[in-house]
mmCIF file of C-alpha atoms in Angstrom:
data_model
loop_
_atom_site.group_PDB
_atom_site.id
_atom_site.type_symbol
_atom_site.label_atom_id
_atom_site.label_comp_id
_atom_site.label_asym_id
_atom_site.label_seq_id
_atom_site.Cartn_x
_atom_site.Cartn_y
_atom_site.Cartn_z
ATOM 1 C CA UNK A 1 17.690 -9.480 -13.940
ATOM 2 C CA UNK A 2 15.517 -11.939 -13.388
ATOM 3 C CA UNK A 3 14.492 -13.546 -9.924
ATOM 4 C CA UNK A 4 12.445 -16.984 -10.261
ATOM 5 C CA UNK A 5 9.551 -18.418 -11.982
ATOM 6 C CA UNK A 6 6.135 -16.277 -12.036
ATOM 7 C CA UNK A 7 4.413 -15.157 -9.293
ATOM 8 C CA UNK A 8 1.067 -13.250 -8.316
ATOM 9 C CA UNK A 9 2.502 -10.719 -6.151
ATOM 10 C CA UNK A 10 0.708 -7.959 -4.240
ATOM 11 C CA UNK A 11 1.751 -4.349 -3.661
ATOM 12 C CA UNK A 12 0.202 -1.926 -1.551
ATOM 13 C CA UNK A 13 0.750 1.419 -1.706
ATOM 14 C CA UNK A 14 1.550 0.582 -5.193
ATOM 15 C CA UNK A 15 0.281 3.590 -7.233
ATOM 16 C CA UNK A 16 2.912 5.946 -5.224
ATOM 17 C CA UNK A 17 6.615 6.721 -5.869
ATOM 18 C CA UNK A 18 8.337 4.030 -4.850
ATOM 19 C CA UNK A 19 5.350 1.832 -5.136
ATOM 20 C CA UNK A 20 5.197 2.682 -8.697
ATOM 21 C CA UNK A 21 8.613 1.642 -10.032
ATOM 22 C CA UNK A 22 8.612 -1.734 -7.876
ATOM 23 C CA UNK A 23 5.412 -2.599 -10.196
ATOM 24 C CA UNK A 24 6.929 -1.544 -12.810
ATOM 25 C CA UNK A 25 10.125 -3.682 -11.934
ATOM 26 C CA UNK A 26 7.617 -6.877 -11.048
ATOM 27 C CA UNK A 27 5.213 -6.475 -14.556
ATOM 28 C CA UNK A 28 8.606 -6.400 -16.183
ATOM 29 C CA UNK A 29 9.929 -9.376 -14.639
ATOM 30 C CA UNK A 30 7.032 -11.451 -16.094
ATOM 31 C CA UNK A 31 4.876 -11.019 -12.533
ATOM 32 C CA UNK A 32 1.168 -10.696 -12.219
ATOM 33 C CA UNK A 33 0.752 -7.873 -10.209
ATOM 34 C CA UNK A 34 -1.795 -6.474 -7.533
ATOM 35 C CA UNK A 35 -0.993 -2.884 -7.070
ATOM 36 C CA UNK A 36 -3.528 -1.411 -4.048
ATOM 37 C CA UNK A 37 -3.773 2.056 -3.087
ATOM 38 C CA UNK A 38 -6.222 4.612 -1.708
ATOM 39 C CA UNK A 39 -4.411 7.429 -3.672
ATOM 40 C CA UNK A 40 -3.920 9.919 -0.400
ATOM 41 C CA UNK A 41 -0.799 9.878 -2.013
ATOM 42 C CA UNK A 42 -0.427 7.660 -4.862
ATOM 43 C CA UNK A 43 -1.321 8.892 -8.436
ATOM 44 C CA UNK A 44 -2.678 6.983 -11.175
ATOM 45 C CA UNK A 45 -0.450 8.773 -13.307
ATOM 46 C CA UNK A 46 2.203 6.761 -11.599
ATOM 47 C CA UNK A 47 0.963 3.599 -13.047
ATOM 48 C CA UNK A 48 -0.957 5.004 -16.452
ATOM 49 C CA UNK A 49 2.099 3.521 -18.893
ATOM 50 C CA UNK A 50 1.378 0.092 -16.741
ATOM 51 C CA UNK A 51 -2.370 -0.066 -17.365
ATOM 52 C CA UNK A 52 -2.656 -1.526 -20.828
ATOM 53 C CA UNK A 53 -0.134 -4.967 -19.086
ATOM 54 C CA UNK A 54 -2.011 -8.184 -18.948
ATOM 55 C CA UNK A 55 -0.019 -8.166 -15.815
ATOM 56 C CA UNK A 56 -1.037 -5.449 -14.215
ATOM 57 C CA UNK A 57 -4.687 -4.542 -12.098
ATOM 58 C CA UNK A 58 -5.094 -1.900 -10.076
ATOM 59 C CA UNK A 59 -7.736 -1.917 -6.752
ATOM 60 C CA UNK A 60 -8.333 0.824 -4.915
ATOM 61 C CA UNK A 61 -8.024 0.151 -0.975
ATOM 62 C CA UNK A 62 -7.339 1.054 2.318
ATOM 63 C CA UNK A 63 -5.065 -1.033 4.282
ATOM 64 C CA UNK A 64 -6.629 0.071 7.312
ATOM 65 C CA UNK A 65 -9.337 -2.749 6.704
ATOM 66 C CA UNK A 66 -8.861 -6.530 5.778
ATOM 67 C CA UNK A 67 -8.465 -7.437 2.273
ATOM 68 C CA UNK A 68 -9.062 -10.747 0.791
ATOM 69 C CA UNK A 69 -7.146 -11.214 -2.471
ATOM 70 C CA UNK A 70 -4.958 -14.091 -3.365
ATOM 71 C CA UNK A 71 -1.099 -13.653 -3.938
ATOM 72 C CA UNK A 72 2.189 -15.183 -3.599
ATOM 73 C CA UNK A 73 4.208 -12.278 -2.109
ATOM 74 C CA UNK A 74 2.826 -9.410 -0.473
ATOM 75 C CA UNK A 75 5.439 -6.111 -0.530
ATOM 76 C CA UNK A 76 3.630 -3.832 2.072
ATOM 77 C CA UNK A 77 4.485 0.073 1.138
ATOM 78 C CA UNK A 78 1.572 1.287 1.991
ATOM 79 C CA UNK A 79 2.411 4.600 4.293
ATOM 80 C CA UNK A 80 2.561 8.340 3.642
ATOM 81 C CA UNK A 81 5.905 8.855 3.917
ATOM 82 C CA UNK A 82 6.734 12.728 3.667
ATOM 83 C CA UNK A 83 6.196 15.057 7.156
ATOM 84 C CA UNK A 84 4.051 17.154 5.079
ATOM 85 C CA UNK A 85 1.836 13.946 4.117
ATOM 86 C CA UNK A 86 2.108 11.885 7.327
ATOM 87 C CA UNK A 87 1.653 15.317 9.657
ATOM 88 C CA UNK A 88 -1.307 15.922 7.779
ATOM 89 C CA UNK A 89 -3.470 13.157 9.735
ATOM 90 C CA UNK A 90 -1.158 11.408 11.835
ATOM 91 C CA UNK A 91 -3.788 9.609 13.539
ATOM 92 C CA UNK A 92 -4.381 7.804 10.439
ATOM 93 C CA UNK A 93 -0.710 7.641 9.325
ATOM 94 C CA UNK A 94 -0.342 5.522 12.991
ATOM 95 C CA UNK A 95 -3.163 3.037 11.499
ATOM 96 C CA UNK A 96 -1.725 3.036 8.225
ATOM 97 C CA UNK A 97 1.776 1.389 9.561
ATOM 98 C CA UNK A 98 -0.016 -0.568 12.633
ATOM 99 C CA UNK A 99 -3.044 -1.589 11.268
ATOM 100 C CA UNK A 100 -2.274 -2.038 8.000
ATOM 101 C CA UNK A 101 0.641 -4.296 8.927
ATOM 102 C CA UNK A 102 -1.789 -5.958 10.879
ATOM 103 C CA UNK A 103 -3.720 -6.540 7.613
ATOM 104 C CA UNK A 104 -1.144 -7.364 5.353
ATOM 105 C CA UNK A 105 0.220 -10.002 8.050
ATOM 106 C CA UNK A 106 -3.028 -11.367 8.445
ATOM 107 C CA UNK A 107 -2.932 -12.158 4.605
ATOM 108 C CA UNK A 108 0.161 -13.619 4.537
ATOM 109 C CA UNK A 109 -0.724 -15.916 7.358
ATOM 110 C CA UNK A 110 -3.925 -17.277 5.509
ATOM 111 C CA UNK A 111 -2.007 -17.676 2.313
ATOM 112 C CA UNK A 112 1.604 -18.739 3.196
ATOM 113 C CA UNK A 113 2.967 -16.428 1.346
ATOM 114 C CA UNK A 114 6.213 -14.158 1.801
ATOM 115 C CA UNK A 115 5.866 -10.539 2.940
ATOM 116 C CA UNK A 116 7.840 -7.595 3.007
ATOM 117 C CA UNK A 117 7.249 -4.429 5.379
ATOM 118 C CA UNK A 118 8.828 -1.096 3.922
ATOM 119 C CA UNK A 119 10.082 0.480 7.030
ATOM 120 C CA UNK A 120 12.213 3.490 7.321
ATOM 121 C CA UNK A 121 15.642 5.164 8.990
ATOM 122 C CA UNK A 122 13.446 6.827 10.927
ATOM 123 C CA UNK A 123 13.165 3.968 13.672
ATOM 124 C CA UNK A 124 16.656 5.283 14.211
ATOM 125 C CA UNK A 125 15.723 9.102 15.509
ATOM 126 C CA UNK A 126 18.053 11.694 15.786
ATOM 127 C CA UNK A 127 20.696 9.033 16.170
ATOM 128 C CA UNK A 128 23.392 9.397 18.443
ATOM 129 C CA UNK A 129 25.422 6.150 16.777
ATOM 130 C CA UNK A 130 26.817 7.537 13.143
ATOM 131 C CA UNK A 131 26.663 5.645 10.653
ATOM 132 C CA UNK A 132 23.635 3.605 11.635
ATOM 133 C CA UNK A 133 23.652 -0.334 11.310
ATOM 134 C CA UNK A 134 20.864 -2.223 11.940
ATOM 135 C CA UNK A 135 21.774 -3.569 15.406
ATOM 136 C CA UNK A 136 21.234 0.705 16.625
ATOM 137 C CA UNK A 137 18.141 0.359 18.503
ATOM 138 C CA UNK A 138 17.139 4.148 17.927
ATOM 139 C CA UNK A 139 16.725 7.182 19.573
ATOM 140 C CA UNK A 140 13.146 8.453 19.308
ATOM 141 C CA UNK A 141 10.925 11.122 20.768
ATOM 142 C CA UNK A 142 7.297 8.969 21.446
ATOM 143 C CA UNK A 143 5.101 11.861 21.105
ATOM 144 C CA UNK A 144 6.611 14.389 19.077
ATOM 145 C CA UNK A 145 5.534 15.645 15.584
ATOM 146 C CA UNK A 146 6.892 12.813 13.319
ATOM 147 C CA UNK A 147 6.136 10.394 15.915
ATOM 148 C CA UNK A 148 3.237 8.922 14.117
ATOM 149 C CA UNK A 149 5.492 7.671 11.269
ATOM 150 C CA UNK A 150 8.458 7.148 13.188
ATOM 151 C CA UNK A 151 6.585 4.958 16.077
ATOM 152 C CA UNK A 152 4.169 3.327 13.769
ATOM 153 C CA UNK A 153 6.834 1.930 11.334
ATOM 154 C CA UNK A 154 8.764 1.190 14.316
ATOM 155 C CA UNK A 155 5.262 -0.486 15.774
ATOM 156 C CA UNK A 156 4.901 -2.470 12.630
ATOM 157 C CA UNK A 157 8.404 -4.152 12.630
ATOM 158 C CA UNK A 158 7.759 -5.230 16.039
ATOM 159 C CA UNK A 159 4.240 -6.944 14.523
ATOM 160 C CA UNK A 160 6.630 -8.701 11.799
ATOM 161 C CA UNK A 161 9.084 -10.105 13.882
ATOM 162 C CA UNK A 162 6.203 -10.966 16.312
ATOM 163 C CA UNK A 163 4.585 -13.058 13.701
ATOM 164 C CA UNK A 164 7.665 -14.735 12.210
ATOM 165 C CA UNK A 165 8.415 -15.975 15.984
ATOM 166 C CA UNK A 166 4.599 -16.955 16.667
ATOM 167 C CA UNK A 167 3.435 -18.135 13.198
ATOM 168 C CA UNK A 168 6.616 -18.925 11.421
ATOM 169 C CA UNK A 169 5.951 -16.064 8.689
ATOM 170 C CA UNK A 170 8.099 -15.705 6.559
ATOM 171 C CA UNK A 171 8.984 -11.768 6.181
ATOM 172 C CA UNK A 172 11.556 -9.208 4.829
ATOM 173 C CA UNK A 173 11.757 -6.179 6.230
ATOM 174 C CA UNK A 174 13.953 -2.802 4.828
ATOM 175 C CA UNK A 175 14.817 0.023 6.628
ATOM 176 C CA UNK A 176 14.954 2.478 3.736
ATOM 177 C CA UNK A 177 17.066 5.956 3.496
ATOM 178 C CA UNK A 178 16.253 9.209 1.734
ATOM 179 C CA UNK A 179 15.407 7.727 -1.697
ATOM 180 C CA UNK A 180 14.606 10.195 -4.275
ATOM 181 C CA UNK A 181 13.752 10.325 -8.543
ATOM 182 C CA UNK A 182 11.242 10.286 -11.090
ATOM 183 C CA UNK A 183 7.769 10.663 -9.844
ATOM 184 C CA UNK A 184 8.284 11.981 -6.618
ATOM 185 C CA UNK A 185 4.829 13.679 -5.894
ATOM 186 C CA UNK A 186 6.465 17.797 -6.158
ATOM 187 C CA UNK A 187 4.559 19.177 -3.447
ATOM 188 C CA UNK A 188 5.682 15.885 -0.616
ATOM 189 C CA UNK A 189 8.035 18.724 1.109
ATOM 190 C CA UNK A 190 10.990 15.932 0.682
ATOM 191 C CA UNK A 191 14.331 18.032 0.400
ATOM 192 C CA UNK A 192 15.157 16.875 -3.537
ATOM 193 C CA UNK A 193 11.658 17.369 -4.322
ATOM 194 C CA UNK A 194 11.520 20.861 -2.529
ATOM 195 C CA UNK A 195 15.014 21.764 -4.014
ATOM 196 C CA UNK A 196 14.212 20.651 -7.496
ATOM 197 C CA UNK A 197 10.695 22.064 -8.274
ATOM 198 C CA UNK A 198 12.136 25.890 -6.573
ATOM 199 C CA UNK A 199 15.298 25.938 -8.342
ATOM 200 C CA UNK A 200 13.531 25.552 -11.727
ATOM 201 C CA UNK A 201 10.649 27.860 -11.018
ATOM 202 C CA UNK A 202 13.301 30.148 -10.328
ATOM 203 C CA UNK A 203 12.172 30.327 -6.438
ATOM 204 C CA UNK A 204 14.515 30.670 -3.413
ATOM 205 C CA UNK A 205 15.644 27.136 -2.188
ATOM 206 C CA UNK A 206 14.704 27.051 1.496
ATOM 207 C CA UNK A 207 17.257 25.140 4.173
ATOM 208 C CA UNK A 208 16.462 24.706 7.770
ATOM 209 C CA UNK A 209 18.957 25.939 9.942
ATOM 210 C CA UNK A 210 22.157 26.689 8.358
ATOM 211 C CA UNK A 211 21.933 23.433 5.962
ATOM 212 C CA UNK A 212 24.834 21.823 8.306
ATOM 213 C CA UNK A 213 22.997 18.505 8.386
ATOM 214 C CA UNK A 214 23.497 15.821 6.620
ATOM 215 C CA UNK A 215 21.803 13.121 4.310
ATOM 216 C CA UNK A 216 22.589 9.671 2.794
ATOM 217 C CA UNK A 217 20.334 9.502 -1.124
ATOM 218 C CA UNK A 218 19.331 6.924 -3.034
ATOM 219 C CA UNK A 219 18.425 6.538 -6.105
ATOM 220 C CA UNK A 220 15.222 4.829 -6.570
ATOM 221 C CA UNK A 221 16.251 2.413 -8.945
ATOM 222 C CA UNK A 222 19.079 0.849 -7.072
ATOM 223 C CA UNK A 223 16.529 0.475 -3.836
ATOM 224 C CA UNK A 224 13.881 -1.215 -6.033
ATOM 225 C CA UNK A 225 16.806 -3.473 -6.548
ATOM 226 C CA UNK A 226 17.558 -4.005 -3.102
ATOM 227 C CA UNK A 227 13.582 -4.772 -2.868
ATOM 228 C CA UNK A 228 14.115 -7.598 -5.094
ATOM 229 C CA UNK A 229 17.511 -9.034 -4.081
ATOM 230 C CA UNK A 230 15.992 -8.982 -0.477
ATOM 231 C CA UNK A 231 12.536 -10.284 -1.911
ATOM 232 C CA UNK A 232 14.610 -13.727 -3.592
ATOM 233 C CA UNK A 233 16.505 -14.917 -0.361
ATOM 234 C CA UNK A 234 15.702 -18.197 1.728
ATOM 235 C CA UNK A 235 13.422 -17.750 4.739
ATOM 236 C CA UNK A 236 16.373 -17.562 7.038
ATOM 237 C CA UNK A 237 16.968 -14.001 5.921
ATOM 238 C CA UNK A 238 14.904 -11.661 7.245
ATOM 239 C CA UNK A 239 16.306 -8.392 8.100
ATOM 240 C CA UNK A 240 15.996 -5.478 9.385
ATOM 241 C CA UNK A 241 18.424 -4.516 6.828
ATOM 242 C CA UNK A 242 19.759 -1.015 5.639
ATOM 243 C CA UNK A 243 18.959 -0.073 1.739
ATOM 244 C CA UNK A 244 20.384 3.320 1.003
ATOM 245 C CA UNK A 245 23.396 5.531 -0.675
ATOM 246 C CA UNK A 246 26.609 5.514 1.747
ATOM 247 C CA UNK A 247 27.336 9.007 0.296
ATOM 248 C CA UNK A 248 26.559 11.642 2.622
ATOM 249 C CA UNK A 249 25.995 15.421 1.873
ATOM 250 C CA UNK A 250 25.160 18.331 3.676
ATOM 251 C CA UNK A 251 21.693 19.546 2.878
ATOM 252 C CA UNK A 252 23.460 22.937 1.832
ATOM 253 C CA UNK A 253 25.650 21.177 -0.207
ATOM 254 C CA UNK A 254 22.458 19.120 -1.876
ATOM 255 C CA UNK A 255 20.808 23.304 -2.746
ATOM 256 C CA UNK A 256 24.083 24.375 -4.374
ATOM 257 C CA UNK A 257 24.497 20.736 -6.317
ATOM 258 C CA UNK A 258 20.807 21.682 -7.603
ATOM 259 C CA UNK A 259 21.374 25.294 -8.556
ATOM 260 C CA UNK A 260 24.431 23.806 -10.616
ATOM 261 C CA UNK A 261 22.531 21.469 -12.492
ATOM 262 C CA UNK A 262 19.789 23.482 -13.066
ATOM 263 C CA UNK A 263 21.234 26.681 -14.156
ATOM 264 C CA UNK A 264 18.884 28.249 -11.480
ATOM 265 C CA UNK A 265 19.638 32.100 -10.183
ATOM 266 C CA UNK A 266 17.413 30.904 -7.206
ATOM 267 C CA UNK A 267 19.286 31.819 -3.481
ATOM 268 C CA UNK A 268 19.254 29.734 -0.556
ATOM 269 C CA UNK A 269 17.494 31.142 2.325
ATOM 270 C CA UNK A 270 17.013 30.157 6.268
ATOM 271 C CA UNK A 271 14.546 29.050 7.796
ATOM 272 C CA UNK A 272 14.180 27.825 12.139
ATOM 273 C CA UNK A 273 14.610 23.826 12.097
ATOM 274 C CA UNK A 274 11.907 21.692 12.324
ATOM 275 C CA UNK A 275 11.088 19.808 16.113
ATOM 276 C CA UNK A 276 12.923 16.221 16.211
ATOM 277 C CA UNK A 277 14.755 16.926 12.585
ATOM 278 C CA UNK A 278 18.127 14.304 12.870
ATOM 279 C CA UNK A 279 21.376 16.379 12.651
ATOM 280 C CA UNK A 280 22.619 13.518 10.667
ATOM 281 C CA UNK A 281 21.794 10.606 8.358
ATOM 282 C CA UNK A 282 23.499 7.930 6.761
ATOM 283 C CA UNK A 283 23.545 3.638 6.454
ATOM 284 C CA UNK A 284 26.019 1.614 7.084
ATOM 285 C CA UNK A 285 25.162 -0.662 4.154
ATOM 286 C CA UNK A 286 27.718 -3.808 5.256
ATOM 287 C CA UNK A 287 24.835 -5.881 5.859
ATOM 288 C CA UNK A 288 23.029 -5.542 2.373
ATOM 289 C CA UNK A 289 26.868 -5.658 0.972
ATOM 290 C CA UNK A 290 27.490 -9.597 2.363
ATOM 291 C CA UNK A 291 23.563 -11.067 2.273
ATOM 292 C CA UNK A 292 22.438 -9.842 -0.857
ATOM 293 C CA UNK A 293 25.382 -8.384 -2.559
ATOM 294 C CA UNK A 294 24.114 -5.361 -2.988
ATOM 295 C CA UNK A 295 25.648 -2.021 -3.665
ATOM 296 C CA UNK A 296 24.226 1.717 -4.701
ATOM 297 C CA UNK A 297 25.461 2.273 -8.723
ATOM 298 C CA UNK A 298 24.068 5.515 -9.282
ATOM 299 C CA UNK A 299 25.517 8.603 -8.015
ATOM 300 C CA UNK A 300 24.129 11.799 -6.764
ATOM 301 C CA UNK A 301 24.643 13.900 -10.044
ATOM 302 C CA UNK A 302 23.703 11.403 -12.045
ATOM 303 C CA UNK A 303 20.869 10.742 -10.202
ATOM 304 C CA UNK A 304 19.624 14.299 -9.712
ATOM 305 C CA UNK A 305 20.236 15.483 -13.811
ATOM 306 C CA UNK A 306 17.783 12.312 -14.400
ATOM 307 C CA UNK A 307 15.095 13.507 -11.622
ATOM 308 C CA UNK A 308 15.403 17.242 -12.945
ATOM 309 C CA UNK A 309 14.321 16.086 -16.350
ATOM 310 C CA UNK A 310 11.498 14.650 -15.271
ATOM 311 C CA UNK A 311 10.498 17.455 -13.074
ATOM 312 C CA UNK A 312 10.942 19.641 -15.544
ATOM 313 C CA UNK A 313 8.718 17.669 -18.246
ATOM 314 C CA UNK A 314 6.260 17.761 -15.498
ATOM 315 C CA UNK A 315 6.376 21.556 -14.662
ATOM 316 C CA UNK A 316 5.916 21.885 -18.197
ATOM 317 C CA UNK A 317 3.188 19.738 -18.759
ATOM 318 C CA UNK A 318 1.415 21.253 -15.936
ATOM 319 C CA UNK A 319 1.639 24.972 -17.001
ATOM 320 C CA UNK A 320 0.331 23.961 -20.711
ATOM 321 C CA UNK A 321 -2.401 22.356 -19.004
ATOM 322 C CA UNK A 322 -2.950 25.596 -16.735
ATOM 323 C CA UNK A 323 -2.480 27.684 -19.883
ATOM 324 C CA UNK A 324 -4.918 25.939 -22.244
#
């Protein structure tokens, strides 16, 4: 589908997994696209099939400092966005979200132009209000181990609505659920990744706790969708709004699903839970339902027999490559 005439549009964070299929989504469209990233997580293997486009240029940058580019929408995603990746420096994850919104508002104040913030269901916490709807203010632990993803992305929507109210920006902000499939980086420690990459290496799939709690997946094509759909309404819509799958699982439930697709012998083994790990998970998607008529179309087994494929073509390609 397409939304609109032509437009230079900027994406940061581009070169990573979610990053990677909005470009390719945009390039597709008929877009010139910016795609920025300082590849802490990003790959340019991600974007190699979109480096021969016309369309397509690739910087390499921090959003931590100012950049001076010229575009016509700005979709912020820049953000390590796994506990294994944002726990690794979470000083710098906390700049990433506050300063780099900072940044990326900054440039959309000196050009006019329309920006979007990719927050997370993690401003919610370990919620005590199930499903969660946007009007859920959260229940968060300040200065626990995620806190420097939670608080920062929670930090940068407050800079967002801040500038709409002071500058008359106009933004988009999406609070996105567990979103998994092709080109998820296999070592993020996200549960499909994790349960994926062991079950076909024949490994035992690991489950905090007894695997009792529960998550909502998407898969990443129908939230690049949402992206866009949000991305082409008037300037009185501006979120927060929900984009994830309805469909909730038990993480257990998720191990055995990937065993069964797999053909795996791997077992599922225990391990303690994780500090500030929610018990539950899941959108209440009414909102993106009436404003941008938006609904999740793929469903978890098809979703997961189309990520295994590519995991295993990777697995592959990385063992010849070990091998030769």
């Amino acid at each position: 589908m397409r939304y609109g005439k032509s437009k230079k549009i900027l994406v940061t964070g581009g070169a990573g997994f979610l990053g990677s299929h909005l470009c390719e989504r945009l390039v597709e469209q008929g877009h010139e696209v910016l795609c920025v990233d300082n590849f802490f997580t990003g790959t340019r293997r991600n974007i190699a099939h979109l480096m021969e486009s016309k369309n397509f240029e690739l910087l390499r940058h921090d959003v931590t400092h100012p950049l001076y580019v010229e575009a016509d929408e700005i979709y912020n995603l820049a953000c390590p966005a796994s506990p294994v990746h944002y726990q690794f420096d979470p000083v710098q994850t906390t700049k990433t979200s506050v300063n780099g919104a900072i940044n990326m508002l900054g440039l959309a104040k000196r050009l006019k132009a329309k920006v979007f913030q990719a927050s997370t269901s993690e401003v919610y916490g370990d919620p005590e209000v199930h499903p969660q709807s946007e009007s859920y203010w959260g229940r968060v632990n300040p200065i626990g181990f995620r806190s420097c993803y939670d608080e920062g992305k929670r930090c940068a929507e407050t800079l967002f609505f801040d500038y709409r109210r002071q500058h008359n920006l106009e933004i988009k902000v999406v609070r996105i659920f567990n979103t998994y499939g092709p080109r998820m980086h296999p070592n993020d420690g996200r549960v499909v990744s994790n349960f994926v990459v062991q079950a076909l290496r024949g490994q035992d799939i690991t489950v905090y706790g007894e695997g009792l709690q529960t998550r909502a997946f998407c898969y990443v094509d129908d939230l690049i969708e949402g992206f866009i759909r949000l991305m082409a309404t008037g300037a009185e819509i501006t979120g927060p709004i929900n984009i994830g799958n309805p469909g909730e699982f038990t993480i257990r439930e998720l191990a055995e699903t990937v065993i069964r697709l797999t053909g795996s012998r791997s077992k599922i083994v225990s391990r303690p839970l994780p500090p500030d790990d929610p018990k539950q998970r899941r959108p209440n998607i009414d909102l993106a339902r009436q404003v941008l008529d938006w609904v999740p179309e793929v469903q978890l087994e098809e979703g997961l027999t189309k990520t295994i494929a590519y995991f295993d073509a990777f697995l592959s390609a990385e063992e010849r490559r070990i091998d030769s």
